[in-house]
CSV table of C-alpha atoms and ligand atoms in Angstrom, one decimal:
chain,number,residue,atom,x,y,z
H,1,UNK,CA,-45.3,4.0,133.8
H,2,UNK,CA,-42.9,4.3,136.8
H,3,UNK,CA,-41.4,7.5,138.1
H,4,UNK,CA,-38.9,6.9,140.8
H,5,UNK,CA,-37.5,10.1,142.1
H,6,UNK,CA,-36.6,9.1,145.6
H,7,UNK,CA,-36.8,6.1,147.9
H,8,UNK,CA,-38.8,7.6,150.6
H,9,UNK,CA,-42.1,6.0,151.4
H,10,UNK,CA,-44.7,7.2,153.8
H,11,UNK,CA,-47.9,5.2,154.6
H,12,UNK,CA,-51.1,7.0,154.0
H,13,UNK,CA,-53.1,7.7,157.2
H,14,UNK,CA,-55.5,4.8,157.8
H,15,UNK,CA,-56.0,3.9,154.2
H,16,UNK,CA,-59.2,1.8,153.9
H,17,UNK,CA,-59.4,-1.3,151.7
H,18,UNK,CA,-61.5,-0.8,148.6
H,19,UNK,CA,-63.3,-3.5,146.7
H,20,UNK,CA,-65.3,-2.5,143.7
H,21,UNK,CA,-68.7,-4.1,143.5
H,22,UNK,CA,-68.2,-5.7,140.1
H,23,UNK,CA,-71.9,-6.6,139.8
H,24,UNK,CA,-72.7,-2.9,139.8
H,25,UNK,CA,-69.8,-1.4,137.9
H,26,UNK,CA,-68.2,-2.0,134.6
H,27,UNK,CA,-64.4,-1.9,134.7
H,28,UNK,CA,-63.0,-1.2,131.3
H,29,UNK,CA,-60.3,-3.5,129.9
H,30,UNK,CA,-57.8,-0.6,129.7
H,31,UNK,CA,-58.7,0.8,133.1
H,32,UNK,CA,-55.6,1.2,135.2
H,33,UNK,CA,-55.0,1.1,138.9
H,34,UNK,CA,-52.9,4.0,140.3
H,35,UNK,CA,-50.4,3.8,143.1
H,36,UNK,CA,-48.7,6.8,144.6
H,37,UNK,CA,-45.9,6.3,147.2
H,38,UNK,CA,-44.5,9.1,149.2
H,39,UNK,CA,-45.2,11.6,146.3
H,40,UNK,CA,-43.7,15.0,146.9
H,41,UNK,CA,-43.6,18.2,144.9
H,42,UNK,CA,-41.9,21.4,145.7
H,43,UNK,CA,-41.7,24.6,143.7
H,44,UNK,CA,-38.5,26.2,145.2
H,45,UNK,CA,-39.1,26.4,148.9
H,46,UNK,CA,-42.8,25.9,148.5
H,47,UNK,CA,-43.5,22.2,149.5
H,48,UNK,CA,-46.8,21.7,147.8
H,49,UNK,CA,-47.2,17.9,148.1
H,50,UNK,CA,-45.6,16.4,151.2
H,51,UNK,CA,-45.8,12.6,150.9
H,52,UNK,CA,-49.0,11.4,149.2
H,53,UNK,CA,-49.4,7.6,149.3
H,54,UNK,CA,-52.6,6.2,147.8
H,55,UNK,CA,-53.8,3.1,145.9
H,56,UNK,CA,-56.7,3.7,143.6
H,57,UNK,CA,-58.1,0.4,142.2
H,58,UNK,CA,-58.9,0.2,138.5
H,59,UNK,CA,-62.4,1.6,137.7
H,60,UNK,CA,-62.7,3.5,141.0
H,61,UNK,CA,-64.1,7.0,141.0
H,62,UNK,CA,-62.1,9.2,143.4
H,63,UNK,CA,-62.8,12.8,144.2
H,64,UNK,CA,-60.1,15.1,145.6
H,65,UNK,CA,-61.1,18.1,147.5
H,66,UNK,CA,-59.3,20.7,149.6
H,67,UNK,CA,-58.7,24.4,149.9
H,68,UNK,CA,-57.6,26.5,147.0
H,69,UNK,CA,-53.8,26.2,146.6
H,70,UNK,CA,-53.5,22.9,148.5
H,71,UNK,CA,-52.0,21.1,145.5
H,72,UNK,CA,-55.0,19.4,143.8
H,73,UNK,CA,-54.1,20.5,140.3
H,74,UNK,CA,-50.4,19.8,141.0
H,75,UNK,CA,-51.4,16.2,141.9
H,76,UNK,CA,-53.4,15.8,138.7
H,77,UNK,CA,-50.6,17.3,136.5
H,78,UNK,CA,-48.2,14.7,138.0
H,79,UNK,CA,-50.7,11.9,137.4
H,80,UNK,CA,-51.0,13.0,133.8
H,81,UNK,CA,-47.2,13.2,133.3
H,82,UNK,CA,-47.4,17.0,132.7
H,83,UNK,CA,-45.1,17.6,135.7
H,84,UNK,CA,-42.5,15.6,137.5
H,85,UNK,CA,-42.7,14.8,141.2
H,86,UNK,CA,-39.8,16.0,143.4
H,87,UNK,CA,-39.8,12.7,145.2
H,88,UNK,CA,-41.8,9.5,145.5
H,89,UNK,CA,-43.3,7.1,143.0
H,90,UNK,CA,-46.2,6.9,140.6
H,91,UNK,CA,-47.3,3.7,139.0
H,92,UNK,CA,-50.1,2.6,136.8
H,93,UNK,CA,-51.0,-1.1,137.0
H,94,UNK,CA,-53.0,-3.4,134.8
H,95,UNK,CA,-55.4,-6.1,136.0
H,96,UNK,CA,-52.6,-8.4,136.9
H,97,UNK,CA,-50.9,-5.8,139.0
H,98,UNK,CA,-48.1,-5.3,136.5
H,99,UNK,CA,-46.8,-1.8,135.7
H,100,UNK,CA,-48.4,-0.5,132.6
H,101,UNK,CA,-48.6,2.7,130.5
H,102,UNK,CA,-52.1,4.1,131.1
H,103,UNK,CA,-54.0,6.0,128.5
H,104,UNK,CA,-54.7,9.0,130.8
H,105,UNK,CA,-56.8,12.0,129.7
H,106,UNK,CA,-57.7,15.2,131.4
H,107,UNK,CA,-60.5,17.7,131.2
H,108,UNK,CA,-60.0,21.2,132.6
H,109,UNK,CA,-62.4,23.9,133.8
H,110,UNK,CA,-62.1,25.7,130.4
H,111,UNK,CA,-63.0,23.4,127.5
H,112,UNK,CA,-59.9,24.6,125.4
H,113,UNK,CA,-61.6,23.9,122.1
H,114,UNK,CA,-60.0,24.9,118.8
H,115,UNK,CA,-62.3,27.6,117.3
H,116,UNK,CA,-61.3,26.9,113.7
H,117,UNK,CA,-62.4,23.2,113.9
H,118,UNK,CA,-65.9,21.8,114.0
H,119,UNK,CA,-67.2,20.1,117.1
H,120,UNK,CA,-66.5,16.6,115.6
H,121,UNK,CA,-63.0,17.6,114.5
H,122,UNK,CA,-62.3,19.0,118.0
H,123,UNK,CA,-63.3,15.6,119.4
H,124,UNK,CA,-61.1,13.8,116.8
H,125,UNK,CA,-58.1,15.8,118.1
H,126,UNK,CA,-58.3,13.4,121.1
H,127,UNK,CA,-57.3,10.5,118.7
H,128,UNK,CA,-54.1,12.1,117.5
H,129,UNK,CA,-53.2,11.6,113.9
H,130,UNK,CA,-52.5,7.9,113.8
H,131,UNK,CA,-56.0,7.2,112.6
H,132,UNK,CA,-57.5,8.0,109.2
H,133,UNK,CA,-60.0,10.9,108.9
H,134,UNK,CA,-63.0,8.7,108.2
H,135,UNK,CA,-62.4,6.4,111.1
H,136,UNK,CA,-61.7,9.5,113.3
H,137,UNK,CA,-65.0,11.1,112.3
H,138,UNK,CA,-66.9,7.9,113.0
H,139,UNK,CA,-65.3,7.6,116.5
H,140,UNK,CA,-66.0,11.3,117.2
H,141,UNK,CA,-69.7,10.9,116.2
H,142,UNK,CA,-70.1,7.8,118.4
H,143,UNK,CA,-68.7,9.6,121.4
H,144,UNK,CA,-70.7,12.8,120.7
H,145,UNK,CA,-73.7,10.6,120.8
H,146,UNK,CA,-72.7,9.4,124.3
H,147,UNK,CA,-72.5,13.0,125.5
H,148,UNK,CA,-75.8,13.8,123.7
H,149,UNK,CA,-74.4,16.2,121.2
H,150,UNK,CA,-74.6,14.1,118.0
H,151,UNK,CA,-76.7,16.9,116.3
H,152,UNK,CA,-73.9,19.4,116.9
H,153,UNK,CA,-71.1,17.4,115.1
H,154,UNK,CA,-70.8,19.9,112.3
H,155,UNK,CA,-71.3,23.0,114.4
H,156,UNK,CA,-68.5,25.5,115.3
H,157,UNK,CA,-67.6,25.6,119.0
H,158,UNK,CA,-68.5,29.4,119.2
H,159,UNK,CA,-72.2,28.4,118.5
H,160,UNK,CA,-72.4,26.2,121.6
H,161,UNK,CA,-73.4,27.0,125.2
H,162,UNK,CA,-70.8,26.7,128.0
H,163,UNK,CA,-72.2,23.3,129.1
H,164,UNK,CA,-72.2,22.0,125.5
H,165,UNK,CA,-68.6,23.1,125.0
H,166,UNK,CA,-67.6,21.2,128.2
H,167,UNK,CA,-69.4,18.1,126.8
H,168,UNK,CA,-67.3,18.4,123.7
H,169,UNK,CA,-64.1,18.6,125.9
H,170,UNK,CA,-65.3,15.5,127.7
H,171,UNK,CA,-66.0,13.7,124.4
H,172,UNK,CA,-62.4,14.7,123.2
H,173,UNK,CA,-61.1,13.1,126.4
H,174,UNK,CA,-63.2,9.9,126.0
H,175,UNK,CA,-62.8,9.3,122.3
H,176,UNK,CA,-59.6,7.3,122.7
H,177,UNK,CA,-61.2,5.2,125.4
H,178,UNK,CA,-58.9,6.2,128.3
H,179,UNK,CA,-58.1,3.9,131.2
H,180,UNK,CA,-57.7,6.9,133.5
H,181,UNK,CA,-59.8,10.1,133.3
H,182,UNK,CA,-58.6,13.2,135.3
H,183,UNK,CA,-61.1,16.0,135.7
H,184,UNK,CA,-59.8,19.3,137.1
H,185,UNK,CA,-62.9,21.3,138.4
H,186,UNK,CA,-64.6,20.5,135.0
H,187,UNK,CA,-67.9,22.0,136.1
H,188,UNK,CA,-66.6,25.0,138.0
H,189,UNK,CA,-67.6,27.5,135.3
H,190,UNK,CA,-71.1,26.2,134.7
H,191,UNK,CA,-74.4,27.4,136.2
H,192,UNK,CA,-76.1,25.3,138.9
H,193,UNK,CA,-78.6,23.4,136.7
H,194,UNK,CA,-76.1,22.7,133.9
H,195,UNK,CA,-73.7,21.4,136.6
H,196,UNK,CA,-76.3,18.9,137.8
H,197,UNK,CA,-77.0,17.6,134.3
H,198,UNK,CA,-73.2,17.4,133.7
H,199,UNK,CA,-72.8,15.5,136.9
H,200,UNK,CA,-75.4,12.9,135.8
H,201,UNK,CA,-73.6,12.7,132.4
H,202,UNK,CA,-70.2,12.1,134.0
H,203,UNK,CA,-71.6,9.5,136.3
H,204,UNK,CA,-73.4,7.7,133.4
H,205,UNK,CA,-70.3,7.6,131.1
H,206,UNK,CA,-68.2,6.4,134.0
H,207,UNK,CA,-70.6,3.6,134.8
H,208,UNK,CA,-70.9,2.6,131.1
H,209,UNK,CA,-67.2,2.9,130.1
H,210,UNK,CA,-65.6,1.9,133.4
H,211,UNK,CA,-62.4,4.0,133.4
H,212,UNK,CA,-60.6,5.0,136.6
H,213,UNK,CA,-61.6,8.6,137.5
H,214,UNK,CA,-59.9,11.3,139.6
H,215,UNK,CA,-62.1,14.3,139.9
H,216,UNK,CA,-60.8,17.5,141.5
H,217,UNK,CA,-63.7,19.7,142.7
H,218,UNK,CA,-64.2,22.4,145.3
H,219,UNK,CA,-67.9,21.3,145.5
H,220,UNK,CA,-68.2,18.8,148.4
H,221,UNK,CA,-71.7,17.8,147.5
H,222,UNK,CA,-70.6,17.0,143.9
H,223,UNK,CA,-67.7,14.9,145.3
H,224,UNK,CA,-70.1,12.9,147.5
H,225,UNK,CA,-72.7,12.6,144.8
H,226,UNK,CA,-70.3,11.1,142.2
H,227,UNK,CA,-67.4,9.4,143.9
H,228,UNK,CA,-66.7,6.0,145.5
H,229,UNK,CA,-64.2,7.7,147.7
H,230,UNK,CA,-63.3,11.3,148.6
H,231,UNK,CA,-59.8,12.4,149.6
H,232,UNK,CA,-59.2,15.6,151.4
H,233,UNK,CA,-55.9,17.3,150.8
H,234,UNK,CA,-54.5,19.6,153.4
H,235,UNK,CA,-51.1,21.2,153.5
H,236,UNK,CA,-49.8,18.7,151.0
H,237,UNK,CA,-51.0,15.6,152.8
H,238,UNK,CA,-54.1,13.3,152.8
H,239,UNK,CA,-56.1,14.6,155.7
H,240,UNK,CA,-59.0,12.3,155.2
H,241,UNK,CA,-59.8,9.3,153.0
H,242,UNK,CA,-63.5,8.6,153.1
H,243,UNK,CA,-65.4,5.8,151.4
H,244,UNK,CA,-68.8,6.7,150.0
H,245,UNK,CA,-70.4,3.3,150.0
H,246,UNK,CA,-73.8,4.2,148.4
H,247,UNK,CA,-74.6,2.5,145.0
H,248,UNK,CA,-74.7,4.5,141.8
H,249,UNK,CA,-76.6,6.4,140.4
H,250,UNK,CA,-77.4,8.4,143.5
H,251,UNK,CA,-80.3,10.7,144.4
H,252,UNK,CA,-79.7,14.2,145.4
H,253,UNK,CA,-80.9,14.9,149.0
H,254,UNK,CA,-79.9,11.5,150.4
H,255,UNK,CA,-79.6,12.0,154.2
H,256,UNK,CA,-76.7,9.5,154.6
H,257,UNK,CA,-74.7,11.4,151.9
H,258,UNK,CA,-75.5,14.7,153.6
H,259,UNK,CA,-73.9,13.4,156.8
H,260,UNK,CA,-70.7,12.4,154.9
H,261,UNK,CA,-70.7,15.8,153.3
H,262,UNK,CA,-70.8,17.4,156.7
H,263,UNK,CA,-67.8,15.4,157.8
H,264,UNK,CA,-65.8,16.3,154.7
H,265,UNK,CA,-66.6,20.0,155.1
H,266,UNK,CA,-65.5,19.9,158.7
H,267,UNK,CA,-62.2,18.2,157.6
H,268,UNK,CA,-61.6,20.9,154.9
H,269,UNK,CA,-62.5,23.9,157.1
H,270,UNK,CA,-60.8,22.4,160.2
H,271,UNK,CA,-59.5,25.2,162.3
H,272,UNK,CA,-61.1,27.9,160.1
H,273,UNK,CA,-64.5,27.1,161.8
H,274,UNK,CA,-65.1,29.8,164.5
I,301,LIG,N1,-45.7,25.8,138.0
I,301,LIG,C1,-45.7,26.3,139.3
I,301,LIG,N2,-44.6,27.1,139.7
I,301,LIG,C2,-44.6,27.5,141.0
I,301,LIG,N3,-45.6,27.3,141.9
I,301,LIG,C3,-46.6,26.6,141.5
I,301,LIG,C4,-46.7,26.0,140.2
I,301,LIG,N4,-47.9,25.3,140.1
I,301,LIG,C5,-48.5,25.4,141.3
I,301,LIG,N5,-47.7,26.2,142.1
I,301,LIG,C6,-48.1,26.5,143.5
I,301,LIG,O1,-48.4,25.2,144.1
I,301,LIG,C7,-49.5,25.4,145.1
I,301,LIG,C8,-50.6,24.5,144.7
I,301,LIG,O2,-51.2,24.9,143.5
I,301,LIG,P1,-52.4,24.1,142.8
I,301,LIG,O3,-52.0,22.6,142.7
I,301,LIG,O4,-52.7,24.8,141.6
I,301,LIG,O5,-53.5,24.2,143.9
I,301,LIG,P2,-55.1,23.8,143.8
I,301,LIG,O6,-55.4,23.2,142.5
I,301,LIG,O7,-55.4,22.9,145.0
I,301,LIG,O8,-55.8,25.1,144.0
I,301,LIG,C9,-49.8,26.9,145.0
I,301,LIG,O9,-49.1,27.5,146.1
I,301,LIG,C10,-49.3,27.4,143.7
I,301,LIG,O10,-48.9,28.7,143.8
I,302,LIG,MG1,-56.5,23.8,140.9
């Protein structure tokens, strides 16, 4: 997919080179690279995104952090094709670097399940209606197994805990084997322990399935725990683009990661620190 709204191009500040360690990490056949060039978005006179240029290699896990209102959700909506940029370009690229249409899915903070459908049927919604019921049910059960909810397939959403509902939402996003998964504060409404187990789950399915991931979170420690790379947005620009070189899966309480977390927090808080 290509969206060309404007010819302007601005280089990202000191964008590092990223190479995925292919020994360590599966990259799914359908995983797409993402390129943004000079992406801008304004709502009236409110210039929310002011020239975002990034290249995200296929299979990379990127976290986007920044203050509330800095444009994180706007960026994800544009990535998902739910909104149009005011200027700049967005491309998805296949392994050969050719423009492609990515199968991109998103999970929001609220699971947005349909209360009148069973858990398995909610997951099957992610397949659309191009596939017959029996095949859809089989695919839904397979992915429910991946998120450790196989035994809830026939249950109503109202009978699940908040964490379980969010796992159903993740399963619905994964059932079509996306090349790009966008997560907009997906764990923001969960309690601390459920968050940690969901973080491990997201990390595991990402390592197993190998899609490109863009996670928006306000939790810096979550970003550093999960991502290959953390991007700080500030006033519509990339304020910091930091590689997190530690292999996955990661332990909580790692001193090197704590140091990176401190740098990221300082970049977000900036002049707000007394
Ligand atoms: N549909 C919209 N119409 C007008 N303004 C919007 C719209 N969506 C977002 N905004 C504005 O864009 C800015 C960034 O919002 P958002 O991307 O939701 O921030 P974040 O997710 O980082 O908290 C805010 O000032 C918000 O009010
Ligand atoms: Mg948001």
